């Protein structure tokens, strides 16, 4: 039941090569050298990764990768001198020449930071055997941004906090977590309209803490949040008005002929809560999570194989939702 | 297709017995005599009608009869000295000691004023053979309210003008019809919130026009309104936004767990339009019309066999709608 709250876990390690300036100070030829060296090292990995120059990808497929959380929006923003290595299932990816020379990322479904870290650590160890990684005895891994110094590890858990959003508790929770060195931020539709109830919780502190301790700390927080979300959800669901809202959300998703991304995410969030409380039984949390990714603009267009106007996307989105939920 | 617009046709004849004051001036014993005389005449009719004293009925079953348009709200308001004769299918009813001694009413589905009038006229003829009806060579049938003098016939057609309501044209149409001697008024939820799109069109003039002419005039108006509604509906349905709204209405009706009467009527009105335009194909106009009657408060309570709070009614209403539409 509580595993519904944790959608996915992500480990990201920042690494830089010795002897080269950070990417923002690096010449075009310097970037090309870094790409070349990393490519060679990636080809020697025990796990097979595809290697692509970013300039070989269409803008739409780059944005779709951002929507799938495979790359950062900043990385997609400029393709020059950048490359990406990615495993077939997209659980492992390496951004080359983003803010740092290497950003190794591993994503796993559910609450699985330890598993994700083990994989990231193995990739890091194998790459370090081939590449000279910038490391300082006192500062740890050297990174462009000083907030990443130390382990240079960012651990994040994507969580669906539908009930806590509904009870308007997330702001207070976020303020408390910040004091403890964690940051929680909305994942989709961050603006004021239609909060998505999807949040990413990450560690802030990378200096003076081992990777293991950082992961243990964040897992403890996630487990506490899961419990609070669960008990808030149960009390919400005691109200007929709320059950009505949840049930109607499914009805609207199954019959809409036009739907915006923000409305769809809000309704899918309701359905997600309904599934975990047995109010909705004709779909699964996995289907809902898959849909939330699929119905984003670039992902929709990539699946359709063509550009679509916003109005066309609202129509195609409604069709995709109907087909997937039925 | 256009028959969807006309929901039902109703003829109502007002009659009074000679030698008795109108009911509002009639003593209790006088009322009892009128009831007795009418009862005898009703028992001799070629069509079998049940005869009940109003005081023998529960308040809830009286209100449910108002909801089914079988009796007037005024008639249900006081039971003393009043009686009702009604056919098994409820298409024929006679209110005794409402505003006049007799109010003969015949309701038929669709646009069928002539058929309804033929039945009402036959009942009137048979009753007149047994009762002495007040009639004046110049004024026609004598009635308590002078606006009914002459034929004392009110012909009405219940119409669903969903598209004209949506395009906010009904007010203008009503103003024009009033100049021609017709009145059109909303049937459910007459207030400002959630207009139901159901309207009753009636003749106003009873003096100086034969029944036949009055009926011909009103049928002409109804046919014009049907055409205007139909063409307005077709142009509305060209918009994807409207198709979306119609389709979602069905989704909400099928999944709501709580629903008010006014919201349900609005959504059912949308579904009714969707059926006639082929957007909704898993229910019928007849089912929708039946539902609009069934989900009214007193009718719901009568079907459940017990009193319900408004919140309980919203729950039962949602269940009845789901069961009936599936």
XYZ file of C-alpha atoms in Angstrom:
652
model
C 0.000 0.000 0.000
C 2.603 2.569 1.095
C 4.816 1.777 -1.920
C 2.213 3.719 -3.928
C 3.531 6.908 -2.350
C 7.124 6.501 -3.583
C 6.985 6.616 -7.375
C 10.697 6.353 -8.153
C 14.160 6.763 -6.632
C 17.061 8.498 -8.292
C 20.812 8.736 -7.583
C 22.893 11.284 -9.416
C 26.695 11.499 -9.125
C 28.602 14.532 -10.436
C 32.159 13.854 -11.679
C 34.791 15.915 -13.471
C 37.967 15.022 -15.311
C 41.279 16.317 -13.959
C 43.162 18.655 -16.238
C 40.100 20.224 -17.906
C 38.191 23.346 -16.846
C 34.547 22.836 -15.903
C 32.254 22.805 -18.985
C 31.198 26.479 -18.614
C 34.867 27.498 -19.042
C 35.768 24.795 -21.538
C 36.571 25.511 -25.222
C 34.748 23.683 -28.019
C 37.787 21.528 -28.713
C 38.173 20.829 -24.983
C 34.537 19.678 -24.839
C 35.101 17.427 -27.833
C 38.103 15.870 -26.085
C 36.059 15.239 -22.926
C 33.262 13.643 -24.994
C 35.817 11.443 -26.777
C 37.484 10.281 -23.559
C 34.180 9.567 -21.827
C 32.899 7.721 -24.877
C 35.873 5.364 -24.778
C 35.377 4.745 -21.070
C 31.616 4.158 -21.535
C 32.326 1.581 -24.256
C 34.399 -0.398 -21.786
C 31.615 -0.599 -19.181
C 30.225 -3.998 -18.230
C 26.732 -2.523 -18.796
C 26.037 -1.615 -22.420
C 25.040 2.044 -22.917
C 24.089 3.797 -26.157
C 26.175 6.883 -26.825
C 24.729 9.859 -28.749
C 25.928 13.368 -29.523
C 23.136 15.710 -28.414
C 23.227 17.600 -31.719
C 22.085 14.393 -33.475
C 18.749 14.472 -31.622
C 15.633 16.458 -32.568
C 14.439 19.195 -30.235
C 11.242 17.236 -29.651
C 12.995 14.043 -28.644
C 15.213 16.070 -26.264
C 12.165 17.623 -24.586
C 10.536 14.188 -24.376
C 13.683 12.987 -22.543
C 13.283 15.858 -20.087
C 9.656 14.792 -19.598
C 10.878 11.270 -18.806
C 13.386 12.769 -16.291
C 16.204 11.202 -18.288
C 18.036 14.509 -18.775
C 17.787 17.945 -17.168
C 16.013 20.879 -18.845
C 19.354 22.764 -18.731
C 21.073 19.933 -20.611
C 18.405 19.941 -23.354
C 18.676 23.741 -23.606
C 21.940 23.642 -25.594
C 23.305 20.718 -27.584
C 26.757 22.047 -28.499
C 29.618 19.823 -27.322
C 27.292 17.654 -25.277
C 26.614 13.925 -25.391
C 24.459 11.369 -23.623
C 25.012 7.737 -22.725
C 21.883 5.773 -21.876
C 20.917 2.171 -21.152
C 18.182 0.541 -23.199
C 15.644 0.624 -20.342
C 16.687 4.251 -19.603
C 17.354 3.402 -15.951
C 21.019 4.435 -16.351
C 22.121 7.615 -18.082
C 25.212 9.792 -18.193
C 25.022 13.442 -19.252
C 28.344 14.631 -20.625
C 29.259 18.332 -20.372
C 26.181 19.422 -18.484
C 27.207 21.542 -15.447
C 29.932 18.976 -14.739
C 31.821 16.756 -17.185
C 29.814 13.749 -16.055
C 26.466 13.395 -14.418
C 25.763 9.708 -13.771
C 22.103 9.013 -13.072
C 20.297 5.832 -12.038
C 16.491 5.681 -11.620
C 14.581 2.767 -10.056
C 10.834 2.418 -9.484
C 9.511 2.734 -5.904
C 11.678 3.443 -2.854
C 14.998 1.888 -3.917
C 17.772 4.390 -3.278
C 20.213 1.722 -2.085
C 19.761 -0.385 -5.226
C 20.093 2.708 -7.399
C 23.222 3.764 -5.526
C 24.849 0.343 -5.924
C 24.453 0.558 -9.687
C 25.649 4.184 -9.854
C 28.620 3.318 -7.643
C 29.614 0.390 -9.879
C 29.397 2.577 -13.012
C 31.455 5.251 -11.218
C 34.101 2.697 -10.150
C 34.386 1.263 -13.659
C 34.636 4.737 -15.242
C 37.204 5.878 -12.652
C 39.462 3.004 -13.725
C 39.603 4.555 -17.213
C 39.297 8.283 -16.456
C 41.221 10.548 -14.151
C 38.509 11.968 -11.841
C 39.121 15.258 -9.992
C 39.118 14.483 -6.266
C 40.463 16.375 -3.238
C 41.289 14.748 0.075
C 39.446 17.488 2.015
C 36.766 18.630 -0.419
C 35.910 15.253 -1.945
C 34.765 15.215 -5.557
C 35.378 18.572 -7.189
C 32.303 20.028 -8.866
C 31.503 23.260 -10.623
C 28.925 24.277 -8.037
C 30.353 24.250 -4.495
C 27.051 22.924 -3.079
C 27.873 19.570 -4.688
C 31.370 19.206 -3.206
C 31.964 16.161 -1.013
C 30.093 13.078 -2.195
C 28.712 15.073 -5.159
C 25.734 12.764 -4.779
C 22.140 13.877 -5.057
C 19.601 11.274 -3.900
C 15.951 11.979 -4.722
C 12.658 10.223 -4.294
C 9.651 11.144 -6.416
C 6.581 10.947 -4.207
C 2.858 11.230 -4.783
C 1.508 13.206 -1.816
C -2.104 13.526 -2.946
C -3.718 13.666 0.493
C -1.109 16.022 1.968
C -1.585 18.323 -1.034
C -5.346 18.193 -0.548
C -4.954 19.035 3.146
C -2.530 21.837 2.233
C 0.190 20.407 4.475
C 3.059 20.253 1.995
C 4.215 23.850 2.532
C 4.659 23.322 6.261
C 6.390 19.966 5.721
C 8.746 21.514 3.145
C 9.735 24.282 5.584
C 10.566 21.725 8.296
C 12.535 19.517 5.918
C 14.594 22.461 4.719
C 15.830 23.019 8.268
C 16.971 19.380 8.289
C 18.909 19.784 5.021
C 16.355 18.376 2.583
C 14.454 20.026 -0.210
C 11.017 19.040 -1.512
C 9.608 20.551 -4.664
C 6.593 20.037 -6.942
C 7.347 18.025 -10.000
C 4.703 18.939 -12.609
C 2.831 22.176 -13.132
C 4.760 23.981 -10.446
C 2.688 27.184 -10.911
C -0.257 28.183 -8.802
C -2.884 26.380 -10.894
C -3.469 22.662 -10.588
C -0.684 21.364 -8.347
C 0.104 17.856 -9.450
C 0.673 16.290 -6.019
C 3.953 14.861 -7.324
C 6.976 15.987 -5.313
C 10.662 15.328 -5.430
C 12.488 15.035 -2.116
C 16.295 15.433 -2.301
C 19.258 15.756 0.051
C 20.917 19.172 0.160
C 24.065 18.304 2.130
C 26.896 16.558 0.283
C 29.842 17.566 2.421
C 30.726 15.786 5.652
C 28.270 12.920 5.228
C 28.910 9.540 3.632
C 26.682 8.409 0.738
C 25.305 5.678 2.980
C 24.308 8.116 5.724
C 22.713 10.507 3.253
C 20.651 7.664 1.752
C 19.634 6.343 5.185
C 18.524 9.837 6.218
C 16.426 10.387 3.137
C 14.843 6.932 3.358
C 13.839 7.652 6.946
C 12.178 10.886 5.871
C 10.367 9.157 2.989
C 9.033 6.482 5.335
C 7.713 9.145 7.737
C 6.082 11.003 4.846
C 4.509 7.775 3.595
C 2.899 7.192 6.982
C 1.602 10.759 7.222
C 0.267 10.621 3.653
C -1.400 7.280 4.335
C -3.174 8.378 7.515
C -4.238 11.688 5.955
C -5.561 9.780 2.948
C -7.563 7.399 5.119
C -9.227 10.236 6.980
C -9.987 12.115 3.732
C -11.552 8.994 2.282
C -14.013 8.804 5.156
C -15.853 11.689 3.548
C -18.450 10.833 0.918
C -17.673 14.147 -0.805
C -14.096 13.026 -1.329
C -15.049 9.568 -2.560
C -17.406 11.311 -4.977
C -14.604 13.552 -6.252
C -12.247 10.589 -6.744
C -14.857 8.511 -8.513
C -15.858 11.395 -10.811
C -12.202 11.974 -11.719
C -12.128 8.517 -13.325
C -15.433 9.215 -15.097
C -14.089 12.430 -16.592
C -10.808 10.820 -17.694
C -12.749 8.038 -19.432
C -15.088 10.384 -21.318
C -13.241 13.675 -21.968
C -12.659 14.453 -25.628
C -10.291 17.363 -24.892
C -8.055 17.603 -21.833
C -5.106 19.766 -20.815
C -2.022 18.290 -19.183
C -2.619 20.063 -15.879
C -6.247 18.923 -15.595
C -5.305 15.373 -16.562
C -2.513 15.202 -13.967
C -4.839 16.476 -11.249
C -7.485 13.859 -12.132
C -4.888 11.078 -12.443
C -3.586 12.076 -9.020
C -7.117 11.592 -7.640
C -7.408 8.226 -9.378
C -4.049 7.188 -7.935
C -5.373 7.840 -4.425
C -8.617 6.047 -5.274
C -6.731 2.922 -6.338
C -4.799 2.721 -3.080
C -8.077 3.063 -1.137
C -10.017 0.531 -3.207
C -12.425 3.136 -4.596
C -11.145 2.575 -8.115
C -10.342 -0.968 -9.169
C -10.244 -0.966 -12.951
C -6.713 0.366 -13.361
C -3.354 0.276 -11.592
C -0.933 2.779 -10.066
C 1.659 1.691 -12.649
C -0.720 2.594 -15.489
C -1.414 5.990 -13.936
C 2.312 6.725 -13.495
C 3.025 5.645 -17.070
C 0.205 7.884 -18.307
C 1.504 10.944 -16.455
C 4.737 10.623 -18.438
C 3.059 9.724 -21.765
C 0.639 12.652 -21.872
C 3.230 15.423 -21.621
C 3.459 17.554 -24.761
C 6.725 16.343 -26.294
C 6.111 12.704 -25.359
C 2.665 12.882 -27.001
C 4.152 14.361 -30.166
C 6.940 11.800 -30.218
C 4.407 8.964 -29.958
C 2.307 10.510 -32.746
C 5.405 11.079 -34.846
C 4.527 14.685 -35.680
C 4.166 18.197 -34.302
C 0.777 19.034 -32.793
C -0.820 22.362 -31.861
C -1.889 22.700 -28.198
C -5.542 22.086 -29.243
C -4.562 18.957 -31.173
C -2.556 17.740 -28.197
C -5.597 18.137 -25.910
C -7.541 15.881 -28.284
C -4.797 13.266 -28.699
C -4.173 13.341 -24.934
C -7.840 12.546 -24.245
C -7.666 9.623 -26.706
C -4.452 8.234 -25.201
C -5.907 8.428 -21.684
C -9.132 6.714 -22.732
C -7.316 3.912 -24.556
C -4.852 3.353 -21.722
C -7.358 3.420 -18.854
C -9.991 1.243 -20.553
C -34.904 13.215 -34.402
C -37.071 16.296 -33.787
C -39.463 14.237 -31.627
C -36.701 14.390 -28.994
C -37.505 18.054 -28.465
C -41.163 17.543 -27.512
C -41.146 15.513 -24.299
C -44.894 15.366 -23.622
C -48.209 17.031 -24.486
C -50.892 17.905 -22.010
C -54.548 19.005 -22.283
C -56.321 20.340 -19.223
C -60.035 21.199 -19.185
C -61.559 23.212 -16.311
C -65.215 22.442 -15.510
C -67.619 23.461 -12.728
C -70.949 22.103 -11.562
C -73.997 24.376 -11.806
C -75.625 25.236 -8.517
C -72.430 25.191 -6.391
C -70.082 28.094 -5.623
C -66.499 27.735 -6.868
C -64.332 25.679 -4.429
C -62.786 28.751 -2.728
C -66.301 29.847 -1.660
C -67.659 26.343 -1.054
C -68.448 24.970 2.446
C -67.005 21.672 3.637
C -70.333 19.923 3.155
C -70.683 21.495 -0.291
C -67.242 20.169 -1.245
C -68.202 16.721 0.011
C -71.341 16.820 -2.165
C -69.282 17.787 -5.227
C -66.787 14.969 -4.539
C -69.688 12.517 -4.152
C -71.399 13.570 -7.394
C -68.156 13.505 -9.389
C -67.254 10.127 -7.935
C -70.526 8.638 -9.182
C -69.997 10.132 -12.642
C -66.374 8.902 -12.756
C -67.518 5.371 -11.889
C -69.773 5.390 -14.944
C -66.941 6.320 -17.342
C -66.003 3.870 -20.114
C -62.341 4.304 -18.981
C -61.660 2.942 -15.503
C -60.174 5.521 -13.102
C -59.122 5.014 -9.480
C -60.789 7.448 -7.101
C -58.985 8.630 -3.923
C -59.720 11.218 -1.256
C -56.607 13.398 -1.000
C -56.563 13.109 2.803
C -55.928 9.356 2.394
C -52.551 10.013 0.766
C -49.218 10.699 2.507
C -47.587 14.092 2.052
C -44.672 12.407 0.301
C -46.809 10.576 -2.233
C -48.647 13.846 -2.956
C -45.369 15.672 -3.639
C -44.219 12.760 -5.797
C -47.431 13.206 -7.827
C -46.561 16.874 -8.294
C -43.088 15.807 -9.472
C -44.750 13.508 -12.035
C -46.944 16.471 -13.165
C -50.009 14.453 -12.234
C -51.399 17.124 -9.899
C -50.634 20.802 -9.329
C -48.520 22.032 -6.392
C -51.580 24.086 -5.268
C -53.721 20.955 -5.200
C -51.168 19.077 -3.062
C -50.943 22.086 -0.726
C -54.243 21.344 1.018
C -56.051 17.998 1.093
C -59.320 19.038 2.762
C -62.426 18.255 0.674
C -60.357 17.296 -2.319
C -60.206 14.094 -4.340
C -58.369 12.704 -7.330
C -59.378 10.289 -10.093
C -56.528 8.751 -12.029
C -56.048 6.063 -14.690
C -53.609 3.226 -14.027
C -50.975 4.560 -16.460
C -51.502 8.082 -15.011
C -52.146 9.511 -18.485
C -55.659 10.624 -17.403
C -56.353 12.414 -14.134
C -59.129 14.543 -12.669
C -58.471 16.919 -9.775
C -61.659 17.567 -7.804
C -62.036 20.845 -5.913
C -58.773 22.390 -7.014
C -59.390 25.958 -8.292
C -62.419 24.622 -10.191
C -64.682 21.687 -9.305
C -63.081 19.577 -12.017
C -59.743 19.773 -13.743
C -59.542 17.018 -16.378
C -55.983 16.353 -17.515
C -54.599 14.082 -20.235
C -50.823 13.665 -20.836
C -49.292 11.897 -23.858
C -45.610 11.427 -24.729
C -44.139 13.510 -27.562
C -46.078 16.071 -29.583
C -49.619 14.660 -29.415
C -51.994 17.440 -28.408
C -54.744 16.244 -30.776
C -54.687 12.712 -29.361
C -54.673 14.070 -25.820
C -57.545 16.407 -26.638
C -59.647 13.599 -28.135
C -59.373 11.617 -24.908
C -60.047 14.649 -22.704
C -63.034 15.578 -24.869
C -64.498 12.058 -24.599
C -64.105 12.071 -20.789
C -65.693 15.525 -20.696
C -68.612 14.382 -22.876
C -69.253 11.287 -20.751
C -69.057 13.275 -17.491
C -71.348 15.993 -18.870
C -74.006 13.340 -19.478
C -74.077 12.696 -15.727
C -73.238 16.128 -14.273
C -74.746 19.538 -14.841
C -71.759 21.617 -16.094
C -71.859 25.439 -15.783
C -71.850 26.880 -19.316
C -72.818 30.278 -20.692
C -73.766 30.945 -24.317
C -71.487 34.006 -24.484
C -68.746 33.228 -21.925
C -68.415 29.509 -22.606
C -67.421 27.301 -19.687
C -67.643 29.223 -16.442
C -64.430 29.084 -14.380
C -63.249 30.643 -11.159
C -60.486 32.578 -12.858
C -61.747 34.729 -15.746
C -58.603 33.992 -17.806
C -59.960 30.463 -18.313
C -63.416 31.453 -19.571
C -64.374 30.249 -23.066
C -62.955 26.805 -23.882
C -61.419 26.613 -20.374
C -58.776 24.528 -22.112
C -55.057 24.801 -21.442
C -52.870 22.965 -23.972
C -49.183 22.598 -23.075
C -46.152 20.947 -24.568
C -43.102 20.112 -22.459
C -40.015 20.741 -24.541
C -36.311 20.160 -24.093
C -34.590 23.230 -25.522
C -31.006 22.374 -24.579
C -29.254 24.167 -27.423
C -31.454 27.273 -27.220
C -30.771 27.429 -23.464
C -27.045 27.080 -24.127
C -27.168 29.879 -26.713
C -29.229 32.001 -24.264
C -32.045 32.460 -26.802
C -34.996 31.339 -24.690
C -35.619 34.744 -23.078
C -36.018 36.454 -26.441
C -38.204 33.633 -27.784
C -40.411 33.800 -24.666
C -40.900 37.569 -25.103
C -41.988 37.090 -28.729
C -44.334 34.229 -27.881
C -45.998 36.245 -25.150
C -47.025 38.861 -27.730
C -48.670 36.046 -29.705
C -50.650 34.821 -26.681
C -48.419 31.969 -25.561
C -46.405 31.498 -22.422
C -43.185 29.481 -22.065
C -41.699 28.764 -18.683
C -38.870 26.686 -17.239
C -39.972 23.430 -15.764
C -37.330 22.376 -13.236
C -35.011 24.475 -11.124
C -36.590 27.712 -12.260
C -34.112 29.810 -10.223
C -30.964 31.377 -11.572
C -28.709 28.390 -10.922
C -28.659 25.411 -13.269
C -31.498 26.009 -15.707
C -32.838 22.630 -16.677
C -33.488 23.313 -20.384
C -36.979 21.862 -19.915
C -39.738 24.315 -20.787
C -43.513 24.207 -20.878
C -45.231 26.073 -23.708
C -48.956 26.828 -23.148
C -51.750 28.791 -24.771
C -52.923 31.880 -22.884
C -56.085 32.700 -24.819
C -59.212 30.634 -24.124
C -61.903 33.059 -25.205
C -62.933 33.498 -28.867
C -60.895 30.587 -30.212
C -62.053 26.995 -30.730
C -60.115 24.163 -29.069
C -59.058 22.987 -32.523
C -57.623 26.372 -33.494
C -55.802 26.753 -30.169
C -54.224 23.323 -30.616
C -53.266 23.994 -34.248
C -51.647 27.283 -33.239
C -49.585 25.736 -30.460
C -48.488 22.803 -32.643
C -47.254 25.256 -35.278
C -45.200 27.086 -32.670
C -43.763 23.833 -31.337
C -42.724 22.742 -34.813
C -40.950 26.063 -35.405
C -39.182 25.774 -32.055
C -38.132 22.207 -32.886
C -36.485 23.388 -36.100
C -34.686 26.266 -34.383
C -33.517 23.990 -31.558
C -32.307 21.389 -34.062
C -30.273 23.825 -36.187
C -28.817 25.521 -33.081
C -27.878 22.092 -31.714
C -26.147 21.063 -34.934
C -24.018 24.198 -34.987
C -23.137 23.814 -31.271
C -22.076 20.222 -31.880
C -19.546 21.316 -34.472
C -17.362 22.528 -31.625
C -15.015 19.993 -30.024
C -15.386 21.878 -26.731
C -19.092 21.157 -26.750
C -18.681 17.505 -27.689
C -16.209 17.261 -24.818
C -18.714 18.792 -22.396
C -21.483 16.416 -23.533
C -19.269 13.363 -23.319
C -17.971 14.315 -19.857
C -21.545 14.796 -18.617
C -22.187 11.093 -19.191
C -18.881 10.224 -17.476
C -19.826 12.204 -14.389
C -23.338 10.726 -14.225
C -21.885 7.211 -14.405
C -19.321 7.765 -11.643
C -20.711 10.366 -9.203
C -21.335 9.077 -5.686
C -23.232 12.197 -4.595
C -25.277 14.396 -6.897
C -27.831 17.162 -6.424
C -31.031 17.278 -8.449
C -30.064 20.471 -10.245
C -26.621 19.194 -11.286
C -28.092 15.873 -12.398
C -30.781 17.556 -14.513
C -28.188 19.780 -16.180
C -25.975 16.789 -17.004
C -28.937 14.698 -18.172
C -29.953 17.582 -20.403
C -26.477 17.475 -21.989
C -26.727 13.708 -22.415
C -30.156 14.116 -24.051
C -28.611 16.413 -26.666
C -25.683 14.040 -27.101
C -28.030 11.147 -27.854
C -29.827 13.061 -30.595
C -26.465 13.962 -32.163
C -24.980 10.470 -31.950
C -22.291 11.497 -29.449
C -23.786 9.262 -26.782
C -25.114 5.888 -27.846
C -25.357 3.796 -24.702
C -28.687 5.160 -23.427
C -31.963 6.514 -24.802
C -33.945 9.750 -24.574
C -36.762 7.788 -22.914
C -34.394 6.615 -20.168
C -33.164 10.165 -19.589
C -36.727 11.540 -19.382
C -37.729 8.760 -16.982
C -34.669 9.524 -14.843
C -35.450 13.250 -14.625
C -38.769 12.332 -12.999
C -37.370 9.525 -10.808
C -34.557 11.530 -9.220
C -36.720 14.299 -7.774
C -36.764 14.342 -3.963
C -40.224 12.937 -3.210
C -40.084 10.396 -6.035
C -36.725 9.154 -4.736
C -38.104 8.814 -1.211
C -41.232 7.053 -2.459
C -39.107 4.538 -4.370
C -36.908 3.966 -1.290
C -39.982 3.682 0.923
C -38.653 6.057 3.571
C -37.752 9.648 4.356
C -34.219 10.720 3.419
C -32.147 13.751 4.402
C -30.899 15.905 1.496
C -27.415 14.330 1.845
C -28.900 10.821 1.762
C -30.942 11.754 -1.292
C -27.797 12.924 -3.117
C -26.289 9.494 -2.473
C -29.382 7.497 -3.458
C -29.844 9.721 -6.524
C -26.288 8.949 -7.695
C -26.978 5.214 -7.253
C -30.294 5.351 -9.128
C -28.685 7.250 -12.016
C -25.762 4.821 -12.246
C -28.041 1.773 -12.195
C -30.438 3.222 -14.762
C -27.821 4.511 -17.220
C -25.579 1.433 -17.170
